[in-house]
Short mmCIF file of C-alpha atoms and ligand atoms in Angstrom, two decimals:
data_model
loop_
_atom_site.label_atom_id
_atom_site.label_comp_id
_atom_site.label_asym_id
_atom_site.label_seq_id
_atom_site.Cartn_x
_atom_site.Cartn_y
_atom_site.Cartn_z
CA MET A 1 42.18 90.27 -6.97
CA ILE A 2 40.72 87.18 -8.58
CA TRP A 3 37.61 86.43 -6.50
CA ASN A 4 37.03 82.90 -7.73
CA ILE A 5 40.39 81.58 -8.87
CA ASN A 6 38.95 78.15 -9.68
CA LYS A 7 36.30 79.39 -12.10
CA GLU A 8 37.93 82.55 -13.43
CA THR A 9 41.17 80.84 -14.43
CA MET A 10 39.75 77.45 -15.33
CA ASP A 11 41.37 75.53 -18.16
CA ARG A 12 39.37 76.17 -21.37
CA GLU A 13 38.66 72.52 -22.04
CA GLN A 14 37.50 71.93 -18.46
CA MET A 15 35.26 74.96 -18.75
CA ARG A 16 33.62 73.57 -21.89
CA VAL A 17 33.02 70.25 -20.16
CA LEU A 18 31.46 72.05 -17.20
CA GLN A 19 29.31 74.18 -19.51
CA GLY A 20 28.20 71.07 -21.39
CA LYS A 21 27.13 69.30 -18.20
CA ARG A 22 25.27 72.36 -16.99
CA LEU A 23 23.56 72.74 -20.36
CA GLN A 24 22.36 69.13 -20.33
CA LYS A 25 20.92 69.61 -16.85
CA LEU A 26 19.30 72.90 -17.82
CA VAL A 27 17.70 71.55 -20.98
CA THR A 28 16.28 68.56 -19.09
CA TYR A 29 14.95 70.94 -16.44
CA VAL A 30 13.23 73.37 -18.81
CA TYR A 31 11.88 70.55 -20.97
CA HIS A 32 10.09 69.07 -17.98
CA ASN A 33 9.15 72.29 -16.20
CA LEU A 34 8.32 74.85 -18.86
CA PRO A 35 5.68 74.12 -21.50
CA PHE A 36 7.05 77.10 -23.45
CA TYR A 37 10.42 75.40 -24.03
CA ARG A 38 9.00 71.89 -24.35
CA ASN A 39 6.74 73.12 -27.17
CA LYS A 40 9.56 75.00 -28.85
CA MET A 41 11.83 71.96 -28.69
CA GLN A 42 9.13 69.62 -29.91
CA GLU A 43 8.46 71.93 -32.85
CA ILE A 44 12.04 71.51 -34.03
CA GLY A 45 12.18 67.84 -33.06
CA ILE A 46 14.80 67.97 -30.33
CA THR A 47 14.79 66.38 -26.87
CA PRO A 48 17.18 66.67 -23.90
CA ALA A 49 18.80 63.39 -25.03
CA ASP A 50 20.13 65.24 -28.12
CA ILE A 51 22.31 67.52 -25.99
CA HIS A 52 25.67 65.84 -25.44
CA GLY A 53 27.86 68.86 -24.78
CA ILE A 54 28.09 72.62 -25.11
CA ASP A 55 28.60 72.48 -28.89
CA ASP A 56 25.04 71.16 -29.25
CA ILE A 57 23.70 74.48 -28.00
CA ILE A 58 23.37 75.68 -31.60
CA ASN A 59 20.50 73.22 -32.09
CA LEU A 60 18.39 74.77 -29.34
CA PRO A 61 15.67 77.37 -29.95
CA PHE A 62 16.20 81.08 -29.31
CA THR A 63 14.30 83.19 -26.80
CA THR A 64 13.42 86.83 -27.48
CA LYS A 65 12.14 89.78 -25.49
CA GLN A 66 8.88 89.29 -27.37
CA ASP A 67 8.62 85.78 -25.91
CA LEU A 68 8.98 87.28 -22.44
CA ARG A 69 6.26 89.82 -23.18
CA ASP A 70 3.94 87.21 -24.67
CA ASN A 71 4.32 85.09 -21.55
CA TYR A 72 3.86 87.99 -19.13
CA PRO A 73 3.95 87.82 -16.19
CA TYR A 74 4.94 84.34 -15.04
CA GLY A 75 4.84 82.15 -18.16
CA LEU A 76 8.61 81.65 -18.24
CA VAL A 77 9.05 81.22 -14.51
CA SER A 78 9.89 77.59 -13.89
CA ALA A 79 10.25 77.47 -10.11
CA PRO A 80 7.18 77.25 -7.86
CA HIS A 81 6.17 80.66 -6.53
CA SER A 82 7.15 79.61 -3.00
CA GLN A 83 10.77 79.52 -4.21
CA ILE A 84 10.78 82.94 -5.89
CA VAL A 85 12.26 85.50 -3.53
CA ARG A 86 12.71 88.58 -5.76
CA ILE A 87 11.22 90.08 -8.88
CA HIS A 88 12.70 92.81 -11.06
CA ALA A 89 11.28 94.28 -14.24
CA SER A 90 12.63 96.14 -17.23
CA SER A 91 10.79 97.98 -19.95
CA GLY A 92 9.22 96.07 -22.78
CA THR A 93 8.91 97.63 -26.23
CA THR A 94 5.32 98.65 -25.45
CA GLY A 95 2.79 97.53 -22.93
CA ASN A 96 3.99 94.75 -20.70
CA PRO A 97 7.31 95.08 -18.95
CA THR A 98 9.72 92.16 -18.90
CA ILE A 99 9.59 90.34 -15.59
CA CYS A 100 12.66 88.66 -14.10
CA ALA A 101 12.12 86.25 -11.19
CA TYR A 102 14.90 84.98 -8.92
CA THR A 103 15.15 82.09 -6.51
CA ARG A 104 17.53 82.34 -3.54
CA HIS A 105 20.01 80.32 -5.58
CA ASP A 106 19.76 82.80 -8.48
CA LEU A 107 20.49 85.68 -6.10
CA THR A 108 23.53 83.81 -4.79
CA VAL A 109 24.85 83.35 -8.34
CA TRP A 110 24.23 87.02 -9.05
CA GLN A 111 26.11 88.13 -5.92
CA GLU A 112 28.94 85.79 -6.85
CA SER A 113 29.10 87.33 -10.34
CA VAL A 114 29.16 90.89 -9.02
CA SER A 115 31.85 89.86 -6.52
CA ARG A 116 34.01 88.63 -9.41
CA CYS A 117 33.58 92.07 -11.02
CA LEU A 118 34.57 93.89 -7.85
CA GLY A 119 37.66 91.70 -7.48
CA ALA A 120 38.68 92.52 -11.04
CA PHE A 121 38.18 96.24 -10.34
CA GLY A 122 40.67 95.93 -7.49
CA LEU A 123 38.23 96.52 -4.64
CA THR A 124 39.27 95.37 -1.16
CA ARG A 125 37.30 94.99 2.04
CA GLU A 126 38.74 98.33 3.12
CA ASP A 127 36.89 100.05 0.28
CA THR A 128 33.56 101.85 0.54
CA MET A 129 31.48 101.80 -2.60
CA SER A 130 28.68 104.21 -3.27
CA VAL A 131 26.03 102.62 -5.46
CA ALA A 132 24.49 105.38 -7.57
CA TYR A 133 22.44 103.18 -9.86
CA GLY A 134 18.69 103.38 -9.31
CA TYR A 135 17.30 101.15 -6.58
CA GLY A 136 14.00 99.56 -7.50
CA LEU A 137 12.74 97.46 -10.36
CA PHE A 138 15.95 98.32 -12.25
CA THR A 139 18.61 95.74 -11.41
CA GLY A 140 21.53 98.20 -11.14
CA GLY A 141 21.04 99.38 -7.54
CA LEU A 142 20.17 96.17 -5.72
CA GLY A 143 22.46 94.09 -7.96
CA LEU A 144 25.57 96.07 -7.08
CA HIS A 145 24.42 96.54 -3.50
CA TYR A 146 24.24 92.87 -2.60
CA GLY A 147 27.38 92.16 -4.59
CA VAL A 148 29.36 94.64 -2.48
CA GLU A 149 27.95 93.21 0.76
CA ASN A 150 28.77 89.68 -0.37
CA TYR A 151 32.29 90.84 -1.22
CA GLY A 152 32.69 92.26 2.27
CA ALA A 153 33.38 95.87 1.33
CA THR A 154 31.15 98.68 2.64
CA VAL A 155 28.20 99.77 0.55
CA VAL A 156 26.52 103.19 0.60
CA PRO A 157 23.12 102.92 -1.14
CA ALA A 158 23.14 106.44 -2.57
CA SER A 159 20.86 105.62 -5.52
CA THR A 160 20.30 108.35 -8.12
CA GLY A 161 19.42 112.02 -7.70
CA ASN A 162 20.43 114.52 -5.05
CA THR A 163 23.87 114.83 -6.57
CA GLU A 164 25.23 117.60 -4.33
CA LYS A 165 24.38 115.69 -1.16
CA HIS A 166 25.95 112.62 -2.71
CA ILE A 167 29.18 114.46 -3.47
CA ARG A 168 29.38 115.74 0.10
CA LEU A 169 28.92 112.15 1.31
CA ILE A 170 31.67 110.93 -1.01
CA ARG A 171 33.97 113.53 0.50
CA ASP A 172 32.92 113.24 4.13
CA LEU A 173 32.76 109.43 4.33
CA GLY A 174 35.97 108.99 2.37
CA ILE A 175 34.14 106.89 -0.21
CA THR A 176 36.70 105.14 -2.42
CA ALA A 177 34.61 103.55 -5.17
CA ILE A 178 31.51 104.43 -7.11
CA ALA A 179 29.10 102.43 -9.24
CA CYS A 180 26.96 104.45 -11.67
CA THR A 181 26.31 105.03 -15.34
CA PRO A 182 29.20 106.62 -17.25
CA SER A 183 27.07 109.67 -18.00
CA TYR A 184 26.25 110.08 -14.33
CA ALA A 185 29.99 109.90 -13.52
CA LEU A 186 30.55 112.84 -15.88
CA TYR A 187 27.63 114.72 -14.39
CA LEU A 188 29.06 114.12 -10.94
CA SER A 189 32.39 115.65 -11.92
CA GLU A 190 30.65 118.63 -13.43
CA THR A 191 28.55 119.18 -10.29
CA MET A 192 31.73 118.90 -8.22
CA ARG A 193 33.27 121.70 -10.24
CA LYS A 194 30.21 123.88 -9.68
CA MET A 195 30.41 123.18 -5.95
CA GLY A 196 34.10 124.08 -5.94
CA ILE A 197 35.14 120.59 -4.82
CA THR A 198 38.30 119.21 -6.41
CA ARG A 199 39.20 115.58 -6.95
CA SER A 200 42.06 115.91 -4.48
CA GLU A 201 39.50 116.34 -1.69
CA LEU A 202 38.04 112.92 -2.53
CA LYS A 203 39.42 109.43 -2.00
CA LEU A 204 37.66 107.93 -5.02
CA HIS A 205 39.86 105.57 -7.02
CA ILE A 206 37.55 103.00 -8.64
CA ALA A 207 34.45 103.50 -10.83
CA ALA A 208 32.23 100.58 -11.95
CA LEU A 209 30.41 101.94 -14.97
CA GLY A 210 27.75 100.36 -17.13
CA ALA A 211 24.07 100.09 -18.04
CA GLU A 212 24.69 102.11 -21.21
CA PRO A 213 27.27 102.24 -24.01
CA TRP A 214 30.30 104.43 -23.46
CA THR A 215 33.46 105.26 -25.33
CA GLU A 216 37.19 105.30 -24.69
CA ASN A 217 37.03 109.13 -24.74
CA MET A 218 34.45 109.11 -21.98
CA ARG A 219 36.65 106.74 -20.01
CA GLN A 220 39.63 109.10 -20.31
CA GLU A 221 37.54 112.06 -19.25
CA ILE A 222 35.98 110.29 -16.25
CA GLN A 223 39.36 108.96 -15.11
CA GLU A 224 40.87 112.41 -15.40
CA GLN A 225 38.00 114.33 -13.79
CA LEU A 226 37.32 111.98 -10.88
CA GLY A 227 40.82 110.59 -10.37
CA VAL A 228 39.60 107.01 -10.73
CA LYS A 229 40.30 103.97 -12.83
CA ALA A 230 37.03 103.39 -14.69
CA TYR A 231 35.94 99.81 -15.41
CA ASN A 232 33.15 98.50 -17.56
CA ILE A 233 30.45 96.33 -16.03
CA TYR A 234 27.85 94.82 -18.32
CA GLY A 235 24.63 92.96 -17.77
CA LEU A 236 20.93 92.77 -18.48
CA SER A 237 17.98 92.05 -16.27
CA GLU A 238 16.83 89.00 -18.19
CA ILE A 239 20.14 87.24 -17.50
CA CYS A 240 20.49 88.52 -13.91
CA GLY A 241 21.40 92.21 -14.01
CA PRO A 242 24.85 93.83 -13.71
CA GLY A 243 27.67 91.30 -13.44
CA VAL A 244 27.36 89.26 -16.62
CA SER A 245 30.76 90.57 -17.72
CA TYR A 246 33.44 92.89 -16.37
CA GLU A 247 36.77 94.45 -17.23
CA CYS A 248 39.95 93.59 -15.39
CA GLU A 249 42.97 95.83 -14.86
CA CYS A 250 44.00 95.27 -18.50
CA GLN A 251 40.81 97.02 -19.70
CA ASN A 252 40.89 95.04 -22.93
CA GLY A 253 37.42 93.58 -23.18
CA SER A 254 35.01 92.34 -20.53
CA HIS A 255 35.39 88.86 -19.03
CA ILE A 256 32.17 86.90 -19.23
CA VAL A 257 30.97 84.89 -16.24
CA GLU A 258 30.68 81.99 -18.64
CA ASP A 259 30.30 79.15 -16.16
CA HIS A 260 26.86 80.69 -15.47
CA PHE A 261 26.07 82.68 -18.62
CA TYR A 262 27.10 81.03 -21.87
CA PRO A 263 27.74 83.56 -24.69
CA GLU A 264 27.29 83.14 -28.43
CA ILE A 265 27.44 85.57 -31.33
CA ILE A 266 24.92 85.21 -34.12
CA ASN A 267 24.16 87.00 -37.32
CA PRO A 268 21.14 89.12 -36.26
CA ILE A 269 19.43 88.60 -39.61
CA THR A 270 20.04 84.93 -40.41
CA CYS A 271 20.59 83.80 -36.78
CA GLU A 272 23.59 81.73 -37.98
CA PRO A 273 26.35 81.29 -35.36
CA MET A 274 29.40 83.50 -35.92
CA GLY A 275 33.01 82.98 -34.95
CA TYR A 276 35.32 84.67 -32.46
CA GLY A 277 36.25 88.18 -33.57
CA GLU A 278 33.18 88.56 -35.76
CA LYS A 279 30.71 91.31 -34.93
CA GLY A 280 27.13 90.18 -34.38
CA GLU A 281 24.35 89.89 -31.83
CA LEU A 282 25.18 88.61 -28.39
CA VAL A 283 23.11 85.66 -27.14
CA PHE A 284 23.17 84.22 -23.63
CA THR A 285 22.05 80.95 -22.10
CA THR A 286 21.68 80.99 -18.32
CA LEU A 287 23.39 77.71 -17.45
CA THR A 288 22.52 77.61 -13.76
CA LYS A 289 19.41 79.73 -13.18
CA ASP A 290 16.35 77.98 -11.82
CA GLY A 291 13.84 80.82 -11.29
CA MET A 292 13.58 81.94 -14.88
CA PRO A 293 16.19 80.13 -16.97
CA LEU A 294 16.59 81.26 -20.56
CA LEU A 295 17.87 79.33 -23.56
CA ARG A 296 19.77 81.37 -26.15
CA TYR A 297 18.33 84.73 -25.16
CA ARG A 298 18.84 87.32 -27.92
CA THR A 299 20.18 90.44 -26.21
CA LYS A 300 20.09 92.59 -29.38
CA ASP A 301 23.46 93.98 -28.26
CA LEU A 302 26.09 94.06 -31.00
CA THR A 303 29.60 93.01 -30.04
CA SER A 304 32.24 90.37 -30.73
CA LEU A 305 33.90 87.73 -28.57
CA ILE A 306 37.62 87.37 -27.84
CA ASN A 307 38.94 83.91 -27.04
CA GLU A 308 42.57 84.69 -26.25
CA PRO A 309 44.44 84.55 -22.96
CA CYS A 310 44.33 87.79 -20.98
CA PRO A 311 47.48 88.97 -19.20
CA CYS A 312 45.46 89.20 -15.95
CA GLY A 313 45.40 85.38 -15.80
CA ARG A 314 41.66 84.97 -16.29
CA THR A 315 40.87 82.47 -19.00
CA SER A 316 37.26 83.44 -19.71
CA VAL A 317 36.00 84.57 -23.08
CA ARG A 318 35.79 88.36 -23.28
CA MET A 319 33.40 90.64 -25.13
CA THR A 320 34.34 93.92 -26.80
CA PRO A 321 32.42 97.10 -25.83
CA ILE A 322 28.82 97.15 -27.06
CA MET A 323 28.85 98.74 -30.51
CA GLY A 324 25.12 99.32 -30.83
CA ARG A 325 21.90 97.38 -30.93
CA SER A 326 20.08 95.43 -33.57
CA ASP A 327 16.78 96.95 -32.44
CA ASP A 328 15.83 100.58 -31.84
CA MET A 329 16.11 100.63 -28.05
CA LEU A 330 17.57 103.86 -26.69
CA ILE A 331 19.35 104.02 -23.36
CA ILE A 332 18.72 107.36 -21.70
CA ARG A 333 20.42 107.96 -18.36
CA GLY A 334 20.74 104.20 -18.05
CA ILE A 335 17.02 103.64 -18.62
CA ASN A 336 15.88 101.61 -21.60
CA VAL A 337 13.42 103.44 -23.79
CA PHE A 338 11.74 102.11 -26.91
CA PRO A 339 10.39 104.69 -29.39
CA SER A 340 7.30 102.48 -29.63
CA GLN A 341 6.53 103.21 -25.96
CA VAL A 342 6.42 106.93 -26.74
CA GLU A 343 4.27 106.24 -29.78
CA SER A 344 1.75 104.17 -27.86
CA VAL A 345 1.30 106.96 -25.29
CA ILE A 346 0.77 109.54 -28.04
CA LEU A 347 -1.68 107.31 -29.87
CA SER A 348 -3.63 106.71 -26.69
CA MET A 349 -4.35 110.46 -26.27
CA LYS A 350 -7.06 111.99 -28.40
CA GLU A 351 -5.39 115.43 -28.41
CA PHE A 352 -2.49 114.32 -30.62
CA GLU A 353 -1.83 113.38 -34.22
CA PRO A 354 0.34 110.29 -34.74
CA TYR A 355 3.25 112.47 -35.84
CA TYR A 356 6.13 112.90 -33.47
CA MET A 357 9.90 113.23 -33.28
CA ILE A 358 12.10 112.14 -30.38
CA THR A 359 15.34 114.07 -29.98
CA VAL A 360 17.97 112.67 -27.66
CA ASP A 361 20.99 114.74 -26.74
CA ARG A 362 23.63 115.05 -24.08
CA VAL A 363 23.72 118.43 -22.31
CA ASN A 364 26.24 119.03 -19.54
CA ASN A 365 26.99 115.31 -19.64
CA LEU A 366 23.41 114.31 -18.92
CA ASP A 367 21.14 112.69 -21.47
CA THR A 368 18.08 114.69 -22.44
CA ILE A 369 14.99 113.59 -24.32
CA GLU A 370 12.56 115.87 -26.09
CA VAL A 371 9.35 114.71 -27.68
CA GLN A 372 7.91 116.95 -30.36
CA VAL A 373 4.33 116.12 -31.22
CA GLU A 374 1.56 117.54 -33.37
CA VAL A 375 -1.57 118.68 -31.59
CA ARG A 376 -4.76 117.66 -33.37
CA ASP A 377 -6.96 120.32 -35.01
CA GLY A 378 -9.49 121.48 -32.48
CA TYR A 379 -7.11 120.95 -29.57
CA TYR A 380 -4.46 123.42 -30.68
CA SER A 381 -5.04 126.75 -29.00
CA ASP A 382 -3.48 130.19 -28.67
CA ASP A 383 -4.23 130.07 -24.97
CA ILE A 384 -0.85 129.47 -23.36
CA ASN A 385 -2.36 127.99 -20.20
CA GLU A 386 -4.28 125.40 -22.14
CA MET A 387 -1.13 124.38 -23.99
CA ILE A 388 0.86 124.18 -20.75
CA CYS A 389 -1.82 121.89 -19.28
CA LEU A 390 -1.70 119.67 -22.34
CA LYS A 391 2.09 119.52 -22.19
CA LYS A 392 1.99 118.49 -18.53
CA LYS A 393 -0.61 115.84 -19.25
CA LEU A 394 1.58 114.23 -21.90
CA GLN A 395 4.70 114.63 -19.78
CA ASN A 396 3.09 112.86 -16.81
CA HIS A 397 1.73 110.10 -18.98
CA LEU A 398 5.14 109.52 -20.58
CA LYS A 399 6.82 109.60 -17.18
CA SER A 400 4.54 106.86 -15.88
CA VAL A 401 5.44 104.66 -18.85
CA LEU A 402 9.12 105.49 -19.41
CA SER A 403 10.18 106.34 -15.83
CA ILE A 404 11.96 109.44 -17.10
CA LYS A 405 10.92 113.02 -17.65
CA ALA A 406 10.80 114.08 -21.28
CA GLU A 407 10.69 117.69 -22.43
CA ILE A 408 7.60 118.21 -24.56
CA LYS A 409 7.33 120.49 -27.55
CA LEU A 410 3.81 120.87 -28.91
CA VAL A 411 3.54 121.89 -32.53
CA GLU A 412 0.68 122.82 -34.86
CA PRO A 413 -1.04 120.26 -37.04
CA ASN A 414 0.92 119.47 -40.23
CA SER A 415 4.20 120.91 -39.05
CA ILE A 416 6.24 117.69 -38.72
CA GLU A 417 7.69 116.57 -42.02
CA ARG A 418 5.83 113.56 -43.46
CA ALA A 419 7.99 110.58 -44.35
CA GLN A 420 8.25 109.46 -47.96
CA GLY A 421 9.39 106.02 -46.94
CA LYS A 422 10.14 104.67 -43.47
CA ALA A 423 9.28 107.36 -40.95
CA LYS A 424 12.20 108.57 -38.88
CA HIS A 425 11.10 109.11 -35.32
CA VAL A 426 14.41 109.45 -33.52
CA ASN A 427 17.23 111.95 -33.77
CA ASP A 428 20.00 110.82 -31.44
CA LYS A 429 22.52 113.66 -31.33
CA ARG A 430 24.78 112.07 -28.70
CA LYS A 431 28.25 111.35 -29.95
CA LEU A 432 29.01 107.85 -28.76
O1 DLL B 1 21.32 97.85 -17.49
C1 DLL B 1 21.91 96.10 -15.94
C2 DLL B 1 23.10 96.87 -15.53
C3 DLL B 1 23.01 97.72 -14.44
C4 DLL B 1 24.32 96.71 -16.15
C5 DLL B 1 24.13 98.40 -13.99
C6 DLL B 1 25.45 97.36 -15.72
C7 DLL B 1 25.36 98.22 -14.63
P1 DLL B 1 18.81 96.44 -18.30
O2 DLL B 1 18.11 97.63 -17.75
O3 DLL B 1 18.03 95.20 -18.52
O4 DLL B 1 19.97 96.01 -17.35
O5 DLL B 1 19.48 96.90 -19.66
C8 DLL B 1 20.28 95.99 -20.37
O6 DLL B 1 21.67 97.81 -21.18
O7 DLL B 1 21.21 94.88 -23.14
C9 DLL B 1 22.73 96.81 -23.02
O8 DLL B 1 22.06 97.28 -24.19
C10 DLL B 1 22.81 97.93 -22.01
N1 DLL B 1 24.03 97.82 -21.19
C11 DLL B 1 24.15 97.32 -19.96
N2 DLL B 1 25.44 97.40 -19.54
C12 DLL B 1 26.14 97.96 -20.56
C13 DLL B 1 27.50 98.29 -20.77
C14 DLL B 1 21.07 96.78 -17.00
N3 DLL B 1 28.43 98.11 -19.84
C15 DLL B 1 20.88 96.68 -21.58
N4 DLL B 1 27.86 98.81 -21.98
C16 DLL B 1 21.86 95.78 -22.30
C17 DLL B 1 26.94 99.02 -22.93
C18 DLL B 1 25.24 98.22 -21.62
N5 DLL B 1 25.64 98.74 -22.79
#
């Protein structure tokens, strides 16, 4: 079902005109309301009067995650606090998280975007969707939740964890759709097998999967194991959360909600614009946000754009699956983790040397993370209890920073290989 026939099937030229108008309004707004953007624009000698249409976007400055961190917490919030109704946060590289502030209007746009996704996934108001993304600062849970309510289907806010109880609920309530990370979908099917529950006992037929990269092989396996059609949903907190793009029944790239989020591809090194079909870094401009609008936000996600008609009838530009990142961010069970966050925790504890190795793997379809670290001379001991205490201390500290539990392996001083050149701190064994 096409949720918003007017916008999703809009004539390309009309769409560009609409985007151009929205861009002009946005640039005028940020110029007058955000010193950050006014300064950036003045530095390069551009004013709102220089923006005549969407093609002029390439003259505007970029925004990076570092800019968000430097302006923590509210430096990029343009609306008065009385108009901000929700705040989410995602991890920064180290230290400050990235704050995302929403006005009521922003939440409406977000719900609208998620509703377009659900329409494309074939949901109806008869469906019941279990949302098994985390509820909280992460945008996955609440983003999908309010989207489903707006759509008029039934939502079950399962959140993450307690998988066996969740599976029983899926069976007993006749839940027909699930939203979760692709790795959690696989874990779910594995837990079902252990519980002796078969897919024929469930009514599931739609899965809305995202928050981490996944492959065509994973799709086949999830579809087979759970008896669903599995659709990609993409998004990032800084832009709104889930719902920035979505697959339709053709499953040939994800349609971008481009009347609200304007996409570009740039060369991640030179920042030069790249053409359709060329692989580069995805950049978004939030054309209609007023809580925390962003000009040319560099997502660091590597992909390419498709500007060809889709057999589903939607005319929007599509993006191919994310092929990697231009930074070192890891996504572990849907949670963004920067190696530098691990490093800063280790460096802040006197018991450890600054030598560590992060190993990421996928065991029984669930991501695992192990941090191997050298204990400093004088703190290394043969007393097992002392070492267990030290392990726990590091584990708790990491958990409070990363929001996930890492396995810790303590090793003797001088046992981690020293780098000759650039130190390698991550061994990602997952086959993606
Ligand atoms: O992951 C929002 C989201 C929640 C999307 C639920 C989809 C479903 P962040 O925590 O800010 O937001 O992480 C954003 O996750 O830049 C990508 O690197 C990655 N990512 C998100 N969706 C996909 C996807 C949410 N479908 C970062 N495929 C993004 C690949 C994805 N990577």
